[in-house]
CSV table of N, CA, C and O in Angstrom, one decimal:
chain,number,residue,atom,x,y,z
A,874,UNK,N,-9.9,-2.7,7.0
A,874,UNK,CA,-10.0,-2.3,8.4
A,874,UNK,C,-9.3,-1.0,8.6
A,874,UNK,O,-8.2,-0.8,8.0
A,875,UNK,N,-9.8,-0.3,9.4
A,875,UNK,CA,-9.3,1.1,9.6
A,875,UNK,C,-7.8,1.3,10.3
A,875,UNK,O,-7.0,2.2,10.3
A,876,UNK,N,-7.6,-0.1,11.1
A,876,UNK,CA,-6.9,-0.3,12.0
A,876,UNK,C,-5.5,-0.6,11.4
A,876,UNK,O,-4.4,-0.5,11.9
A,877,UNK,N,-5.9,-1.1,10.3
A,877,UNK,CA,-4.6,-1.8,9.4
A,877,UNK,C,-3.7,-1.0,8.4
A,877,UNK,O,-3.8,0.2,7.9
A,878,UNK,N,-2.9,-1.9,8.1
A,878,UNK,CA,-2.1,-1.1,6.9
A,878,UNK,C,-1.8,-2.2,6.0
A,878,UNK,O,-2.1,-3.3,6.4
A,879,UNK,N,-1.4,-2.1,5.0
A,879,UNK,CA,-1.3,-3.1,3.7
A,879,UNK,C,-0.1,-3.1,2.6
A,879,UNK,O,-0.2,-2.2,1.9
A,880,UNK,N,1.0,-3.9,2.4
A,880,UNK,CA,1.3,-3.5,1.1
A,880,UNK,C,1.0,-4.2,0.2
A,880,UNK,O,0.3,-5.2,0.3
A,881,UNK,N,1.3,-3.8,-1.0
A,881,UNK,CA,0.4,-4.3,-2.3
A,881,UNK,C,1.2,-4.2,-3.7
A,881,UNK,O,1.0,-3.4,-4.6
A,882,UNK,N,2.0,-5.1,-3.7
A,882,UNK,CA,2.9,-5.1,-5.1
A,882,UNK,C,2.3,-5.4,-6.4
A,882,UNK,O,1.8,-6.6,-6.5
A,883,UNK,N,2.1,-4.5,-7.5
A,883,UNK,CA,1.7,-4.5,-8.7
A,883,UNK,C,2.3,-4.5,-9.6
A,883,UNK,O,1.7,-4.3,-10.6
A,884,UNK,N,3.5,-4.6,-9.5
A,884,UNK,CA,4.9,-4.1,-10.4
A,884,UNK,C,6.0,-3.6,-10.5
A,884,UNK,O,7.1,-4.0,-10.3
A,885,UNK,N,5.3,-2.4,-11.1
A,885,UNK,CA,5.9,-1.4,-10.8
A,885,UNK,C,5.6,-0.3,-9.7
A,885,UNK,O,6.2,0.7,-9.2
A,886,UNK,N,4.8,-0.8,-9.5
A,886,UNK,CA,4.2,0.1,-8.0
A,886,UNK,C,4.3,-0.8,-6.7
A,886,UNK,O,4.1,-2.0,-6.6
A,887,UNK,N,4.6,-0.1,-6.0
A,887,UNK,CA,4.3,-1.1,-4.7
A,887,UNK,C,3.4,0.1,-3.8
A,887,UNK,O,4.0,1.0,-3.3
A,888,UNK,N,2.2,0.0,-3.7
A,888,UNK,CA,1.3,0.5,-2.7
A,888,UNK,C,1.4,-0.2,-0.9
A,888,UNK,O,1.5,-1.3,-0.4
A,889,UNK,N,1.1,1.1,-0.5
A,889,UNK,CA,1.1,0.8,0.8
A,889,UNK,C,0.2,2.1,1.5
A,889,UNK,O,0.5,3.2,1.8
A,890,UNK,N,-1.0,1.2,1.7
A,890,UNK,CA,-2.4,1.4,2.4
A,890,UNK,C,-2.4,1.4,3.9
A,890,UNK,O,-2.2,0.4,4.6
A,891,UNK,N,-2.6,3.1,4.5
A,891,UNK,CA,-2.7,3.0,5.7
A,891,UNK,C,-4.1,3.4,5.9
A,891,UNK,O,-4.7,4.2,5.2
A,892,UNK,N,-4.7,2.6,7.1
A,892,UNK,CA,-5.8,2.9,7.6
A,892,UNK,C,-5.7,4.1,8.3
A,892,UNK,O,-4.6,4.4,8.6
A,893,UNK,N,-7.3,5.0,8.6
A,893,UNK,CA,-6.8,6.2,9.3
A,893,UNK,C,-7.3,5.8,10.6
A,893,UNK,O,-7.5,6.9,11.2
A,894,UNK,N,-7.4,5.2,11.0
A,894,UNK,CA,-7.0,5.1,12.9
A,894,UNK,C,-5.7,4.0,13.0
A,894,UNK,O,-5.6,3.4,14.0
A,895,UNK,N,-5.0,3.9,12.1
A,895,UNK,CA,-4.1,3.2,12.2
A,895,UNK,C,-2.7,3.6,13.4
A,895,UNK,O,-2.4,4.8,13.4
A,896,UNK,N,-2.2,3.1,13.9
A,896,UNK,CA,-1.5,3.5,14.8
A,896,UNK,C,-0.2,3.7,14.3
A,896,UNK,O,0.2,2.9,13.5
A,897,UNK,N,0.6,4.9,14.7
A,897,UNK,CA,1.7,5.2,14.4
A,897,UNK,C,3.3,4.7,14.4
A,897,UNK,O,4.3,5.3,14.0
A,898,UNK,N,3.1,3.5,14.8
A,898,UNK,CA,3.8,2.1,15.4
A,898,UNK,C,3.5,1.5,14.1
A,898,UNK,O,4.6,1.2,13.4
A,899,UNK,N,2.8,1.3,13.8
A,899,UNK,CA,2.1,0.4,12.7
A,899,UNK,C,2.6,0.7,11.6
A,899,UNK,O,3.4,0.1,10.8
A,900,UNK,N,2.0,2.2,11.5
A,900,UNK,CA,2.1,3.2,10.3
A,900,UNK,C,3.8,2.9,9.8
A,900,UNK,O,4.2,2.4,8.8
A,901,UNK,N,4.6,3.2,10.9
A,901,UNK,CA,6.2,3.1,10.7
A,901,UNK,C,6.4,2.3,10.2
A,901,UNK,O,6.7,2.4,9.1
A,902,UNK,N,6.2,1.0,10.9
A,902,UNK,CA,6.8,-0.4,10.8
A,902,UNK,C,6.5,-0.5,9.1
A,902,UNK,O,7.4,-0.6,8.2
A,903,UNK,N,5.1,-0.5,8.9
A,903,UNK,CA,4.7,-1.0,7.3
A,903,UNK,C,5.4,0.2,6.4
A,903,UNK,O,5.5,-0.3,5.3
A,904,UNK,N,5.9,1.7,6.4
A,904,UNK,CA,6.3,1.9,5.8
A,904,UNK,C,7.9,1.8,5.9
A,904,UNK,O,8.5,2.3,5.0
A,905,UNK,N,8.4,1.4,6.7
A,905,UNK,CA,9.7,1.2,6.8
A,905,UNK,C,9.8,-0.6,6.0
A,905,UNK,O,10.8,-1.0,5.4
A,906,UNK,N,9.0,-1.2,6.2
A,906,UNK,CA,8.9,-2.6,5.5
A,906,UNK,C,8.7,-2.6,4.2
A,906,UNK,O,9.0,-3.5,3.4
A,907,UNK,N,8.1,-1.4,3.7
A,907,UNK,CA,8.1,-1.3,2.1
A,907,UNK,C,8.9,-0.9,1.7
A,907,UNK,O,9.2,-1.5,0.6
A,908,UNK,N,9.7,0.3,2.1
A,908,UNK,CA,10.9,0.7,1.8
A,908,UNK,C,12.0,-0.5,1.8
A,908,UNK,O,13.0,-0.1,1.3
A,909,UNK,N,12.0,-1.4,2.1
A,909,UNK,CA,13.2,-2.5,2.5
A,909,UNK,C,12.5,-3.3,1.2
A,909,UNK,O,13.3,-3.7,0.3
A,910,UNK,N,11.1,-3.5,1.1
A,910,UNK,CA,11.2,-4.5,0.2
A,910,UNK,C,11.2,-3.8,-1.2
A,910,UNK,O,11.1,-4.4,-2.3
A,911,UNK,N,11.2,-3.0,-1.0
A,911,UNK,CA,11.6,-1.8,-2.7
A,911,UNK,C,12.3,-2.2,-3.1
A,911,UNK,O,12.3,-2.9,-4.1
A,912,UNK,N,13.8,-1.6,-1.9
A,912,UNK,CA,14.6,-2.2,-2.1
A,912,UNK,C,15.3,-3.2,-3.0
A,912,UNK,O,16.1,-3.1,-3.9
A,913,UNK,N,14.8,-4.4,-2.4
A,913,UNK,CA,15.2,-5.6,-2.8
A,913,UNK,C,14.3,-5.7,-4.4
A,913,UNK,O,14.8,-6.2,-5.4
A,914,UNK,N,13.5,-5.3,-4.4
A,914,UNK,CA,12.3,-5.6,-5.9
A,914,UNK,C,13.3,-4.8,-6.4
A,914,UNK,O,14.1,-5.5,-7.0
A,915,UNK,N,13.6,-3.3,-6.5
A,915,UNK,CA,14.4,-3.0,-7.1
A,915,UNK,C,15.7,-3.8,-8.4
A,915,UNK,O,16.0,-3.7,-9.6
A,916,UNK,N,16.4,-4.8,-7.0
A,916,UNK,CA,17.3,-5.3,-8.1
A,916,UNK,C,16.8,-5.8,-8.9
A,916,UNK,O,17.3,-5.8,-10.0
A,917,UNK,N,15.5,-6.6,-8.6
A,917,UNK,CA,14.9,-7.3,-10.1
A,917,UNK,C,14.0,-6.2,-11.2
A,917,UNK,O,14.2,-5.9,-12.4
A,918,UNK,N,13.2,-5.8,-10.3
A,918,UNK,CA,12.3,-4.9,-11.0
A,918,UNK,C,12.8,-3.8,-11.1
A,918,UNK,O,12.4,-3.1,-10.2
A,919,UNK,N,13.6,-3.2,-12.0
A,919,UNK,CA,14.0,-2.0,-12.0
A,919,UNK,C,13.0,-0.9,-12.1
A,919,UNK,O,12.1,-1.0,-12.9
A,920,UNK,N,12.9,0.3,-11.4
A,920,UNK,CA,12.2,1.3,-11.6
A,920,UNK,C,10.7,1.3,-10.4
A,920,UNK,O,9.7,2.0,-10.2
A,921,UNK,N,11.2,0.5,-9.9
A,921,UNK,CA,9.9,0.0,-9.1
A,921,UNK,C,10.1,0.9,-7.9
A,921,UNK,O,11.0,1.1,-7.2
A,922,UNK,N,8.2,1.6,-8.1
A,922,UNK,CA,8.1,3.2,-7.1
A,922,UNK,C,7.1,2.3,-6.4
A,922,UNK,O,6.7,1.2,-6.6
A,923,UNK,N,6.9,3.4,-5.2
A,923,UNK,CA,6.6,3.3,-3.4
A,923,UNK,C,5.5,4.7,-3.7
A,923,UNK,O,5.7,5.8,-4.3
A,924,UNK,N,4.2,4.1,-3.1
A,924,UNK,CA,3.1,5.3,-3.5
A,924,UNK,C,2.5,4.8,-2.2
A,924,UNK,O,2.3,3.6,-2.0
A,925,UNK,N,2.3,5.8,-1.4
A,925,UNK,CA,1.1,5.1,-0.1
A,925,UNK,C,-0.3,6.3,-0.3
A,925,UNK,O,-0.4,7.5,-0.7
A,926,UNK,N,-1.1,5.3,0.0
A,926,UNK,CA,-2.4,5.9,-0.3
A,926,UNK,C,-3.1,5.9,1.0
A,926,UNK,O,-2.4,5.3,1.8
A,927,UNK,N,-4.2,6.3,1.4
A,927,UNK,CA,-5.0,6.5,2.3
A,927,UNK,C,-7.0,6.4,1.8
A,927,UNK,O,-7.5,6.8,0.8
A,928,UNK,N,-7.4,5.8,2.7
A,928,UNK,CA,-9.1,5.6,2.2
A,928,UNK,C,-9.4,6.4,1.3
A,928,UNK,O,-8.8,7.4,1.3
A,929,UNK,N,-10.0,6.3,0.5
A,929,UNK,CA,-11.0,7.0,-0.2
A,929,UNK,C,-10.3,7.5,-1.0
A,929,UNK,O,-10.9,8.3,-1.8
A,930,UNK,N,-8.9,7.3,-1.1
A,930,UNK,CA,-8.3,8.2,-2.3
A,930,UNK,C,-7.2,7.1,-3.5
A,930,UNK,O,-6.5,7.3,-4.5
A,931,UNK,N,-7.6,6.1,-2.9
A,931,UNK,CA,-7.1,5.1,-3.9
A,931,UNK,C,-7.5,4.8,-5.7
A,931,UNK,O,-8.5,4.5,-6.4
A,932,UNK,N,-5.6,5.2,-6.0
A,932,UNK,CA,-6.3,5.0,-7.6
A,932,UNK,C,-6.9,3.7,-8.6
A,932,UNK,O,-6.7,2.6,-8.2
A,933,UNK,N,-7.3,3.8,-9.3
A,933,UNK,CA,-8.1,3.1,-10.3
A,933,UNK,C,-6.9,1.6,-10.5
A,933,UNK,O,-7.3,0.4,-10.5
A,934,UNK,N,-5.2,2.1,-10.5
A,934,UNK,CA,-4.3,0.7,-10.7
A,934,UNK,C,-4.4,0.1,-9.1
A,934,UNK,O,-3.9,-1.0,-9.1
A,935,UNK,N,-4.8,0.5,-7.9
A,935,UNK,CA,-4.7,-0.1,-6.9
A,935,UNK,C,-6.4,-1.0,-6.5
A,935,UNK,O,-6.5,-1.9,-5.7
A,936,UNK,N,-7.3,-0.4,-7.2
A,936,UNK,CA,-8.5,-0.8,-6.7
A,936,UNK,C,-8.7,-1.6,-7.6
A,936,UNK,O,-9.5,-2.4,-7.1
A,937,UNK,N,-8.5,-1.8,-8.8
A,937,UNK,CA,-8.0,-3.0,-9.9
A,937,UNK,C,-8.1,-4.2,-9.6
A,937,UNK,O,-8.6,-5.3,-10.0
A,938,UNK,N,-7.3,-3.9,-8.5
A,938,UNK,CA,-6.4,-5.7,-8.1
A,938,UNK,C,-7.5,-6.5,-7.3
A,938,UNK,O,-7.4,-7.7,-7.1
A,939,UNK,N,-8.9,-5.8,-6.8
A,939,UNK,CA,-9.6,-6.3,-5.9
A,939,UNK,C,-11.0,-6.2,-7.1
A,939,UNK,O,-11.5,-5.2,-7.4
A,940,UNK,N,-11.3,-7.6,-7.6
A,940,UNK,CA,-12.8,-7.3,-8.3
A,940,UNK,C,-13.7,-6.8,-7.3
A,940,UNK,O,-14.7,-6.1,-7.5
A,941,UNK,N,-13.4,-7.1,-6.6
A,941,UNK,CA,-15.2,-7.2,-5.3
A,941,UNK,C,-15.5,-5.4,-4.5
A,941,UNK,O,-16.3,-4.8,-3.8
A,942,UNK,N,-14.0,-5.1,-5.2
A,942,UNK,CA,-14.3,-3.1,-4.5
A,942,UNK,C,-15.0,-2.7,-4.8
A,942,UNK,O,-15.3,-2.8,-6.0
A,943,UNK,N,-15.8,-1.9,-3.7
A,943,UNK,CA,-16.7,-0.9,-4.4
A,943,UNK,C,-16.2,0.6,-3.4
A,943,UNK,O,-15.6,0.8,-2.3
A,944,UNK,N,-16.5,1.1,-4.1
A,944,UNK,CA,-15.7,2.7,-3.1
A,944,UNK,C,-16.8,3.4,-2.3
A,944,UNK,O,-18.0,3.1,-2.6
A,945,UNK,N,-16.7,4.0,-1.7
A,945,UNK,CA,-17.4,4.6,-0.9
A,945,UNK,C,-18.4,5.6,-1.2
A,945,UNK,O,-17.6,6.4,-1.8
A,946,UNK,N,-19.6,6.0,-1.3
A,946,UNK,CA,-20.5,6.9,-2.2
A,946,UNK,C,-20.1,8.0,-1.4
A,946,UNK,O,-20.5,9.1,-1.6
């Protein structure tokens, strides 16, 4: 949904997907919420990075996690 935003823990990555009509309320909250939960993954997961992505530009380890993706022609 264009409207949404997402985070998405893979490991060592934690993605966080904003939609582009996503509102800037939104936008904050979810990246201030990934930042916090870094954070915390941190003490276990050492090394664990924060990548936010946007439509159409998501990489090959984030579109992975969804068999059913197909990307936009």
């Amino acid at each position: 949904n264009r409207k949404d935003s997402f985070i998405l823990d893979v490991g060592k990555i934690v993605f966080v997907w904003v939609g582009q009509q996503c509102s800037p309320y939104v936008k904050k909250m979810t990246l201030e919420t990934a930042m916090d939960y870094v954070k915390v993954a941190s003490e276990t997961h050492q090394n664990t990075n924060l990548l936010s992505v946007t439509p159409g530009s998501e990489p090959l380890s984030f579109t992975s996690c969804f068999p059913s993706w197909y990307p936009n022609p």
